Short mmCIF file of C-alpha atoms in Angstrom, two decimals:
data_model
loop_
_atom_site.label_atom_id
_atom_site.label_comp_id
_atom_site.label_asym_id
_atom_site.label_seq_id
_atom_site.Cartn_x
_atom_site.Cartn_y
_atom_site.Cartn_z
CA MET L 1 21.94 2.43 -27.90
CA GLN L 2 20.12 5.36 -26.35
CA LEU L 3 16.99 5.88 -24.30
CA SER L 4 14.36 7.80 -26.19
CA GLY L 5 10.83 8.73 -25.25
CA LEU L 6 8.49 7.06 -22.82
CA HIS L 7 6.37 3.97 -23.26
CA ASP L 8 3.72 3.33 -20.59
CA GLY L 9 5.73 5.42 -18.12
CA ARG L 10 9.01 3.58 -18.76
CA PRO L 11 12.02 4.58 -20.91
CA ALA L 12 12.05 2.90 -24.30
CA VAL L 13 15.39 1.55 -25.59
CA VAL L 14 16.07 2.11 -29.27
CA PRO L 15 19.25 1.49 -31.32
CA THR L 16 21.25 4.51 -32.48
CA ALA L 17 22.87 4.96 -35.87
CA ARG L 18 26.32 4.64 -34.39
CA SER L 19 27.45 3.26 -31.08
CA THR L 20 29.05 5.44 -28.43
CA PRO L 21 32.15 4.16 -26.62
CA ARG L 22 31.57 3.17 -23.02
CA ARG L 23 33.38 5.13 -20.38
CA GLN L 24 34.38 3.90 -16.94
CA VAL L 25 33.17 6.15 -14.15
CA THR L 26 34.64 5.67 -10.70
CA ALA L 27 32.45 6.62 -7.74
CA THR L 28 33.07 6.45 -4.01
CA SER L 29 30.29 4.95 -1.89
CA HIS L 30 29.07 7.22 0.88
CA GLY L 31 31.02 7.04 4.10
CA ARG L 32 33.03 3.92 3.26
CA GLY L 33 35.93 5.05 1.16
CA GLN L 34 35.49 2.10 -1.19
CA SER L 35 35.67 2.75 -4.92
CA LYS L 36 33.22 1.11 -7.33
CA VAL L 37 33.34 1.15 -11.11
CA PHE L 38 30.16 1.78 -13.08
CA HIS L 39 29.88 1.28 -16.83
CA GLY L 40 27.64 3.87 -18.43
CA LEU L 41 27.11 5.70 -21.68
CA ALA L 42 29.58 8.48 -22.44
CA SER L 43 28.48 12.07 -22.48
CA THR L 44 28.13 13.89 -25.77
CA PRO L 45 30.73 16.55 -26.66
CA SER L 46 28.39 19.22 -25.31
CA GLY L 47 28.29 17.43 -21.97
CA SER L 48 24.63 16.36 -22.19
CA ARG L 49 23.85 12.75 -21.45
CA ARG L 50 22.54 10.30 -24.03
CA PHE L 51 19.56 9.55 -21.81
CA GLY L 52 16.47 11.33 -23.08
CA HIS L 53 14.36 10.50 -20.03
CA VAL L 54 15.06 8.80 -16.73
CA CYS L 55 11.95 7.57 -14.95
CA ALA L 56 12.29 8.38 -11.23
CA ALA L 57 10.44 5.36 -9.92
CA GLY L 58 8.87 4.68 -6.58
CA SER L 59 6.38 7.38 -5.63
CA THR L 60 3.59 7.01 -8.23
CA PHE L 61 1.01 4.22 -8.31
CA GLY L 62 -1.68 3.43 -10.86
CA ASP L 63 -2.39 4.02 -14.55
CA SER L 64 -5.77 5.65 -15.26
CA PHE L 65 -6.40 6.42 -11.57
CA ARG L 66 -2.97 7.55 -10.43
CA VAL L 67 -1.61 8.78 -7.12
CA THR L 68 1.78 10.30 -6.33
CA THR L 69 2.72 10.67 -2.68
CA PHE L 70 5.28 13.11 -1.32
CA GLY L 71 6.97 14.19 1.91
CA GLU L 72 9.13 12.78 4.69
CA SER L 73 8.23 11.79 8.23
CA HIS L 74 9.95 14.79 9.84
CA GLY L 75 9.66 17.21 6.93
CA LYS L 76 7.19 20.07 6.74
CA GLY L 77 4.38 17.87 5.55
CA VAL L 78 3.18 14.87 3.56
CA GLY L 79 0.45 14.34 1.03
CA CYS L 80 -0.51 13.28 -2.46
CA VAL L 81 -1.62 14.32 -5.91
CA ILE L 82 -4.44 12.22 -7.38
CA ASP L 83 -4.85 12.17 -11.16
CA GLY L 84 -7.63 10.62 -13.21
CA VAL L 85 -10.56 11.16 -10.85
CA PRO L 86 -13.71 11.53 -12.97
CA PRO L 87 -15.47 14.91 -12.79
CA ARG L 88 -18.76 15.40 -10.92
CA LEU L 89 -18.00 12.78 -8.24
CA PRO L 90 -19.62 13.91 -4.96
CA LEU L 91 -16.79 14.27 -2.45
CA THR L 92 -16.06 16.26 0.69
CA THR L 93 -12.91 16.97 2.66
CA GLU L 94 -14.63 15.35 5.65
CA GLU L 95 -14.80 12.02 3.81
CA ILE L 96 -11.05 12.10 3.26
CA GLN L 97 -10.44 13.22 6.85
CA SER L 98 -12.51 10.34 8.22
CA ASP L 99 -10.06 7.76 6.86
CA LEU L 100 -7.05 9.83 7.90
CA ASP L 101 -8.41 9.86 11.46
CA ARG L 102 -8.42 6.05 11.43
CA ARG L 103 -4.75 6.09 10.38
CA ARG L 104 -3.39 8.87 12.61
CA PRO L 105 -0.89 8.18 15.42
CA GLY L 106 -1.59 8.54 19.13
CA GLN L 107 -4.99 6.85 19.00
CA SER L 108 -4.45 4.50 21.94
CA VAL L 109 -1.91 2.87 24.22
CA ILE L 110 -1.16 0.21 21.58
CA THR L 111 -0.10 2.72 18.89
CA THR L 112 2.78 5.18 18.61
CA PRO L 113 2.52 8.05 21.13
CA ARG L 114 3.35 10.65 18.45
CA LYS L 115 0.59 13.27 18.59
CA GLU L 116 -0.57 14.46 15.19
CA SER L 117 -4.05 15.68 14.25
CA ASP L 118 -3.31 14.81 10.60
CA THR L 119 -5.77 17.46 9.48
CA CYS L 120 -5.83 17.51 5.69
CA GLU L 121 -6.13 20.44 3.34
CA VAL L 122 -7.42 19.91 -0.20
CA LEU L 123 -5.57 22.35 -2.43
CA SER L 124 -7.15 21.61 -5.80
CA GLY L 125 -9.53 19.49 -7.85
CA LEU L 126 -12.57 19.95 -5.62
CA ALA L 127 -15.28 22.63 -5.61
CA ALA L 128 -18.74 22.86 -4.06
CA GLY L 129 -18.60 19.24 -2.93
CA VAL L 130 -17.80 17.66 -6.30
CA THR L 131 -14.63 16.76 -8.17
CA LEU L 132 -13.56 18.84 -11.15
CA GLY L 133 -11.77 16.12 -13.10
CA THR L 134 -8.47 17.92 -12.51
CA PRO L 135 -5.66 16.75 -10.19
CA ILE L 136 -6.65 16.61 -6.52
CA ALA L 137 -3.83 17.73 -4.23
CA VAL L 138 -4.02 16.91 -0.52
CA VAL L 139 -1.49 18.01 2.10
CA VAL L 140 -1.10 17.26 5.81
CA LYS L 141 1.33 19.36 7.88
CA ASN L 142 3.71 17.63 10.30
CA LYS L 143 3.62 19.17 13.79
CA ASP L 144 5.01 16.77 16.42
CA GLN L 145 8.48 15.96 15.11
CA LYS L 146 11.22 15.06 17.60
CA SER L 147 14.19 14.79 15.29
CA GLN L 148 16.66 14.77 18.19
CA ASP L 149 15.52 11.23 19.00
CA TYR L 150 17.25 10.03 15.83
CA SER L 151 20.78 11.39 16.41
CA GLU L 152 22.24 7.90 16.91
CA MET L 153 20.78 6.72 13.60
CA GLU L 154 22.73 9.35 11.68
CA VAL L 155 25.77 7.08 11.81
CA SER L 156 24.21 3.72 12.73
CA TYR L 157 21.86 1.33 10.96
CA ARG L 158 18.77 0.03 12.76
CA PRO L 159 18.44 -3.75 12.25
CA SER L 160 15.81 -4.74 9.63
CA HIS L 161 15.08 -1.08 8.88
CA ALA L 162 15.59 0.78 5.59
CA ASP L 163 18.50 2.87 6.91
CA ALA L 164 21.23 0.76 5.32
CA THR L 165 19.51 0.08 2.00
CA TYR L 166 18.66 3.77 1.49
CA ASP L 167 22.34 4.57 2.00
CA PHE L 168 23.35 1.76 -0.37
CA LYS L 169 21.00 3.09 -3.06
CA TYR L 170 21.04 6.88 -2.72
CA GLY L 171 24.21 7.61 -0.74
CA ILE L 172 22.09 9.90 1.46
CA ARG L 173 18.95 9.54 3.55
CA ALA L 174 16.54 11.48 5.75
CA VAL L 175 17.70 10.28 9.15
CA ALA L 176 14.94 11.76 11.32
CA GLY L 177 11.87 9.55 11.38
CA GLY L 178 13.07 7.35 8.55
CA GLY L 179 12.06 9.80 5.82
CA ARG L 180 10.13 8.10 3.01
CA SER L 181 10.50 4.67 4.60
CA SER L 182 8.32 5.80 7.51
CA ALA L 183 4.69 4.71 7.60
CA ARG L 184 3.87 8.42 7.67
CA GLU L 185 4.22 8.29 3.89
CA THR L 186 0.96 6.31 3.83
CA ILE L 187 -1.04 9.46 4.67
CA GLY L 188 -1.07 10.23 0.95
CA ARG L 189 -2.19 6.71 0.12
CA VAL L 190 -5.03 6.81 2.65
CA ALA L 191 -6.25 10.20 1.38
CA ALA L 192 -6.23 8.92 -2.21
CA GLY L 193 -7.84 5.68 -1.09
CA ALA L 194 -10.75 7.59 0.40
CA VAL L 195 -11.41 9.15 -3.01
CA ALA L 196 -11.13 5.75 -4.70
CA LYS L 197 -13.57 4.23 -2.19
CA LYS L 198 -16.10 6.94 -2.94
CA LEU L 199 -15.82 6.32 -6.69
CA LEU L 200 -16.28 2.56 -6.23
CA GLN L 201 -19.27 3.08 -3.95
CA VAL L 202 -21.00 5.52 -6.31
CA VAL L 203 -20.39 3.50 -9.49
CA GLY L 204 -20.96 -0.04 -8.27
CA GLY L 205 -22.03 0.03 -4.63
CA THR L 206 -18.67 -1.54 -3.86
CA GLU L 207 -17.52 -1.74 -0.22
CA VAL L 208 -13.90 -2.23 0.83
CA LEU L 209 -13.48 -3.27 4.46
CA ALA L 210 -10.48 -4.66 6.35
CA PHE L 211 -9.90 -5.86 9.89
CA VAL L 212 -7.16 -7.28 12.08
CA SER L 213 -7.48 -11.06 11.83
CA ARG L 214 -4.37 -12.06 13.81
CA VAL L 215 -1.87 -10.66 16.30
CA ARG L 216 1.02 -13.01 16.96
CA ASP L 217 -0.69 -16.39 17.59
CA VAL L 218 -4.11 -14.91 18.44
CA GLY L 219 -6.67 -15.44 15.66
CA CYS L 220 -10.37 -14.58 15.45
CA ASN L 221 -13.74 -15.74 14.16
CA VAL L 222 -15.43 -13.19 11.87
CA ASP L 223 -18.33 -13.61 9.45
CA ILE L 224 -16.95 -11.90 6.36
CA ASP L 225 -20.45 -11.50 4.88
CA LYS L 226 -21.82 -9.55 7.83
CA PHE L 227 -19.15 -7.56 9.68
CA SER L 228 -19.38 -3.78 9.36
CA LEU L 229 -17.16 -0.74 9.69
CA GLU L 230 -18.77 -0.10 13.06
CA ASP L 231 -17.76 -3.61 14.18
CA VAL L 232 -14.17 -2.98 13.10
CA GLU L 233 -13.99 0.39 14.87
CA SER L 234 -15.60 -0.90 18.07
CA ASN L 235 -12.22 -1.55 19.72
CA ILE L 236 -8.66 -0.18 19.54
CA VAL L 237 -7.18 -3.23 17.81
CA ARG L 238 -9.80 -3.17 15.02
CA CYS L 239 -10.96 -6.77 15.22
CA PRO L 240 -14.73 -7.38 14.89
CA ASP L 241 -14.51 -10.40 17.24
CA PRO L 242 -14.75 -8.79 20.73
CA GLU L 243 -13.31 -11.75 22.63
CA ALA L 244 -10.38 -12.18 20.25
CA ALA L 245 -9.83 -8.41 20.23
CA GLN L 246 -9.14 -8.35 23.97
CA SER L 247 -6.66 -11.21 23.63
CA MET L 248 -4.94 -9.33 20.80
CA ILE L 249 -4.69 -6.18 22.91
CA ASP L 250 -3.19 -8.24 25.75
CA ALA L 251 -0.65 -9.76 23.34
CA ILE L 252 0.42 -6.30 22.11
CA ASN L 253 0.67 -4.91 25.63
CA GLU L 254 2.83 -7.85 26.67
CA VAL L 255 5.54 -6.99 24.13
CA ARG L 256 5.04 -3.22 24.46
CA THR L 257 5.83 -3.19 28.16
CA LYS L 258 9.04 -5.13 27.44
CA GLY L 259 10.19 -2.64 24.82
CA ASP L 260 9.58 -5.16 22.04
CA SER L 261 7.18 -5.43 19.10
CA CYS L 262 5.04 -8.03 17.34
CA GLY L 263 3.43 -8.69 13.97
CA GLY L 264 0.03 -9.76 12.74
CA GLU L 265 -2.34 -10.15 9.82
CA VAL L 266 -4.98 -7.98 8.18
CA THR L 267 -7.85 -9.48 6.18
CA CYS L 268 -9.57 -7.34 3.55
CA VAL L 269 -12.96 -8.09 2.00
CA VAL L 270 -14.36 -6.38 -1.10
CA ARG L 271 -18.13 -6.75 -1.38
CA GLY L 272 -19.91 -5.93 -4.60
CA CYS L 273 -16.86 -5.68 -6.83
CA PRO L 274 -17.92 -5.19 -10.45
CA ARG L 275 -17.21 -8.12 -12.72
CA GLY L 276 -14.56 -7.83 -15.38
CA LEU L 277 -11.89 -5.85 -13.52
CA GLY L 278 -8.35 -6.96 -14.29
CA ALA L 279 -6.62 -8.05 -17.48
CA PRO L 280 -4.91 -11.20 -18.74
CA VAL L 281 -1.21 -11.95 -18.30
CA PHE L 282 0.76 -9.13 -16.66
CA ASP L 283 -2.08 -6.92 -15.39
CA LYS L 284 -4.06 -9.59 -13.58
CA LEU L 285 -6.13 -8.14 -10.77
CA GLU L 286 -4.52 -10.31 -8.09
CA ALA L 287 -1.06 -9.38 -9.41
CA ASP L 288 -1.76 -5.66 -9.02
CA LEU L 289 -3.34 -6.27 -5.61
CA ALA L 290 -0.25 -8.20 -4.53
CA LYS L 291 2.03 -5.36 -5.61
CA ALA L 292 -0.16 -2.83 -3.82
CA MET L 293 -0.16 -4.81 -0.58
CA MET L 294 3.55 -5.57 -0.65
CA SER L 295 4.31 -1.88 -1.23
CA LEU L 296 2.97 -1.07 2.24
CA PRO L 297 5.53 -0.74 5.05
CA ALA L 298 6.29 -3.91 7.05
CA THR L 299 4.38 -6.32 4.77
CA LYS L 300 5.87 -9.80 4.40
CA GLY L 301 3.12 -11.97 2.93
CA PHE L 302 0.06 -11.88 0.67
CA GLU L 303 -2.75 -14.35 0.03
CA ILE L 304 -5.92 -14.23 -2.04
CA GLY L 305 -8.74 -16.74 -1.67
CA SER L 306 -7.40 -20.11 -0.53
CA GLY L 307 -3.85 -18.77 -0.68
CA PHE L 308 -1.12 -21.18 0.35
CA SER L 309 -3.62 -23.66 1.80
CA GLY L 310 -4.89 -24.23 -1.75
CA SER L 311 -1.61 -25.94 -2.60
CA GLN L 312 -2.56 -28.77 -0.24
CA MET L 313 -5.86 -29.53 -2.02
CA VAL L 314 -6.75 -31.51 -5.13
CA GLY L 315 -8.64 -29.94 -8.01
CA SER L 316 -11.96 -31.50 -7.13
CA GLN L 317 -11.72 -29.90 -3.70
CA HIS L 318 -10.47 -26.52 -4.79
CA ASN L 319 -12.60 -25.76 -7.86
CA ASP L 320 -15.45 -23.26 -7.39
CA GLU L 321 -18.50 -24.76 -9.11
CA PHE L 322 -20.84 -22.41 -10.96
CA TYR L 323 -24.62 -22.29 -10.53
CA ASN L 324 -27.51 -20.10 -11.68
CA GLU L 325 -29.09 -18.01 -8.94
CA ASN L 326 -32.23 -16.45 -10.38
CA GLY L 327 -30.51 -15.57 -13.63
CA THR L 328 -27.20 -14.58 -12.05
CA ILE L 329 -24.13 -16.79 -12.46
CA ARG L 330 -22.53 -17.43 -9.07
CA THR L 331 -19.98 -19.81 -7.54
CA ARG L 332 -20.97 -22.15 -4.71
CA THR L 333 -17.63 -21.66 -2.99
CA ASN L 334 -15.07 -18.87 -3.21
CA ARG L 335 -11.63 -20.42 -2.96
CA SER L 336 -10.63 -18.23 -5.92
CA GLY L 337 -11.11 -15.19 -3.70
CA GLY L 338 -13.29 -13.38 -6.23
CA VAL L 339 -10.71 -13.44 -9.04
CA GLN L 340 -10.40 -16.04 -11.81
CA GLY L 341 -8.01 -15.76 -14.74
CA GLY L 342 -6.85 -12.43 -13.35
CA ILE L 343 -10.36 -10.94 -13.70
CA SER L 344 -12.97 -10.27 -10.99
CA ASN L 345 -16.00 -12.58 -11.10
CA GLY L 346 -18.35 -10.58 -8.87
CA GLU L 347 -17.90 -12.67 -5.71
CA HIS L 348 -16.25 -11.23 -2.61
CA ILE L 349 -12.55 -10.48 -3.10
CA ILE L 350 -10.80 -11.81 0.00
CA LEU L 351 -7.19 -10.91 0.79
CA LYS L 352 -4.90 -11.61 3.71
CA ILE L 353 -1.72 -9.61 4.36
CA ALA L 354 1.02 -10.47 6.86
CA PHE L 355 2.91 -7.71 8.68
CA LYS L 356 6.23 -8.23 10.43
CA PRO L 357 7.04 -6.92 13.93
CA THR L 358 7.97 -3.22 14.00
CA SER L 359 11.69 -2.92 13.29
CA THR L 360 12.52 -0.16 15.76
CA ILE L 361 12.33 -1.48 19.33
CA ALA L 362 13.47 -0.26 22.76
CA LYS L 363 16.03 -3.02 23.21
CA LYS L 364 19.77 -2.99 22.60
CA GLN L 365 20.72 -4.68 19.33
CA ASN L 366 23.94 -5.37 17.51
CA THR L 367 24.54 -3.40 14.33
CA VAL L 368 27.17 -1.44 12.40
CA THR L 369 27.89 2.20 11.64
CA ARG L 370 28.12 3.68 8.14
CA ASP L 371 31.88 3.12 8.40
CA GLY L 372 31.37 -0.58 9.12
CA ASN L 373 32.23 -0.49 12.83
CA GLU L 374 30.28 -3.00 14.92
CA ILE L 375 28.37 -1.38 17.79
CA GLU L 376 25.46 -1.92 20.16
CA LEU L 377 22.49 0.37 19.44
CA LEU L 378 19.52 1.35 21.58
CA ALA L 379 17.16 3.06 19.14
CA ARG L 380 14.92 5.90 20.27
CA GLY L 381 11.88 7.49 18.69
CA ARG L 382 8.16 6.78 18.91
CA HIS L 383 6.90 3.68 17.16
CA ASP L 384 3.92 1.31 17.11
CA PRO L 385 4.49 -1.88 19.13
CA CYS L 386 2.32 -3.57 16.47
CA VAL L 387 1.48 -1.96 13.14
CA VAL L 388 -1.68 -3.89 12.23
CA PRO L 389 -4.32 -1.79 14.07
CA ARG L 390 -3.37 1.29 12.02
CA ALA L 391 -2.57 -0.74 8.89
CA VAL L 392 -6.24 -1.67 8.43
CA VAL L 393 -7.16 1.57 6.65
CA MET L 394 -3.89 1.50 4.69
CA VAL L 395 -4.82 -1.91 3.28
CA GLU L 396 -8.30 -0.67 2.40
CA ALA L 397 -6.80 2.35 0.63
CA MET L 398 -4.41 0.36 -1.55
CA VAL L 399 -7.12 -2.17 -2.49
CA ALA L 400 -9.45 0.68 -3.42
CA LEU L 401 -6.75 2.34 -5.53
CA VAL L 402 -6.18 -0.86 -7.51
CA LEU L 403 -9.91 -1.40 -8.08
CA ALA L 404 -10.56 2.23 -9.07
CA ASP L 405 -7.70 2.09 -11.54
CA HIS L 406 -8.99 -1.12 -13.12
CA LEU L 407 -12.54 0.23 -13.12
CA LEU L 408 -11.52 3.19 -15.28
CA ARG L 409 -9.37 1.02 -17.52
CA ASN L 410 -12.24 -1.44 -17.98
CA TYR L 411 -14.66 1.33 -18.93
CA ALA L 412 -12.17 2.73 -21.42
CA GLN L 413 -11.65 -0.60 -23.20
CA CYS L 414 -14.78 -2.69 -22.73
CA GLU L 415 -17.73 -0.32 -22.36
CA ILE L 416 -17.44 1.75 -25.57
CA LEU L 417 -19.15 -0.72 -27.91
CA PRO L 418 -22.45 -2.45 -27.15
CA ARG L 419 -22.41 -6.04 -25.91
CA GLU L 420 -24.21 -8.86 -27.72
CA SER L 421 -23.94 -11.60 -25.08
CA SER L 422 -27.25 -12.05 -23.26
CA VAL L 423 -25.33 -13.29 -20.21
CA GLU L 424 -23.26 -10.12 -20.03
CA ASP L 425 -26.22 -7.86 -20.82
CA SER L 426 -28.12 -9.11 -17.78
CA ASP L 427 -25.21 -10.02 -15.56
CA SER L 428 -22.36 -7.58 -16.00
CA LYS L 429 -22.63 -5.93 -12.62
CA ALA L 430 -21.33 -7.11 -9.28
CA VAL L 431 -22.89 -9.85 -7.19
CA HIS L 432 -24.25 -8.54 -3.90
CA ALA L 433 -24.56 -11.36 -1.41
#
C-alpha cells in the first residue's frame, strides 16, 4: 500500500498495484545506545520514498478558521498565521495586543518574573483597520531569554515535564525554556483568539469570558450571567469574587515562597453563542472544545455543563426542560452547558478546565539523565507558581477559535439555501439572557 494525496488534512491510504517488500530499518535512540527495529516501506530504486505526503501534525488548529503557531520559548520569536478570516472585518493591532497584555509574563508577584513586553507586529492580512481575507501573520519577538538557566536540563529530565517525551519522540529537543512545550507557544493562540473573538462579536454579539474559579482548595461565588471583563481584571488572580480572590492569592504565595507550585481551575462562559454550531458524531461542539482545552499546557480535566456531577443524577433531575419565552425557545435549566446533541442551543456555554501544578519547581527532585543515570535535580529558570491567572485568556482564545471555526462551517453548509421552518426563521440567532 502507499500513501497518496490528502483527505481533510490527513494522508489517504490506497492500495497499490503490486506490494513492495518490507525492509527492516535499525535506528539508535538518542543518547541511550539501544537499538530499535522499525518496519517501514522500502524505498524505490531511485531512492524516493513511497510516501506521497506526510502530515506534520501538531501546530495547526481548525478547519475553515485555521491557525498555525510557530516559535520556541528561547528562539528569536513566536507567533501565528491565521487563515480563513473573512474580509472586511474591522480589526486593529491594538485589539490583538490587548489580549496579549493579559497573557504576558511579569505581571505580578504571582506570575513568572520573566520580563517581556510581548509587543506584536502584524505582518500581513490587515490594512486600514480591516481584514483583507488573506492570511494574517502575527509575530512577537523574544527579548528576555536566560538560556543559561537550563544547562542542567540538557542532560536531565524534569519530572512531569515534556523533556523526556520530546526526546522519546524526536530524538532532539530545544532545551532552553522547554521549546514548543513552553506556555510561550500560546502567544500565537491568544493573538488568533483575539481575531476570533472580534468575528464572533461582530457577527452574533457573542462574548467569551473566563475567570479563575479555583486555586487549590479555594473556590469562589460568581454570577455567571453578570460578571464582566472589568470584574475579572480587577485583581491579579483574575477572580471576580474579591474575597475569594484574596484567599487565592494567599494560597499561591504560600507555595511560591516555599519554592513549590499549585494548580487550579478556570471557568469559561460564552454568552450569546449562535444556535446551530457544531455537527453530529465526530465534530460535536463539545468534542472540539474538549480537544482545544486539553491542548493547552498543564490541562488535566475538562467539563461542560453539569460535567462529572451529572453522572450522579437521574434523568428527571438532569434534563433541561424547554419553554417558550415570547416566541423564543429556551431551556429552564442549563445542565447541558449550552450544547445538546453536539450542537449549540443558544444558551450560555459553560466550561470548566482543570490545570495541574506547574511542573518546574525550586525543590530538589529525583530524576534520570538521558543516559538513564539516576540523579537529584534542582531545576532553575523562571516559572509561574500557578498557571491559572495567565491561563484565563488562553482558555478564552481556544474557545473563540473553536466557535469561529464552527461559525464559518455552519454558514458554508446551512445558510446557502432558504429555511422553511417558522421556528428557525424567527429563532435562529443566539439567546441573550
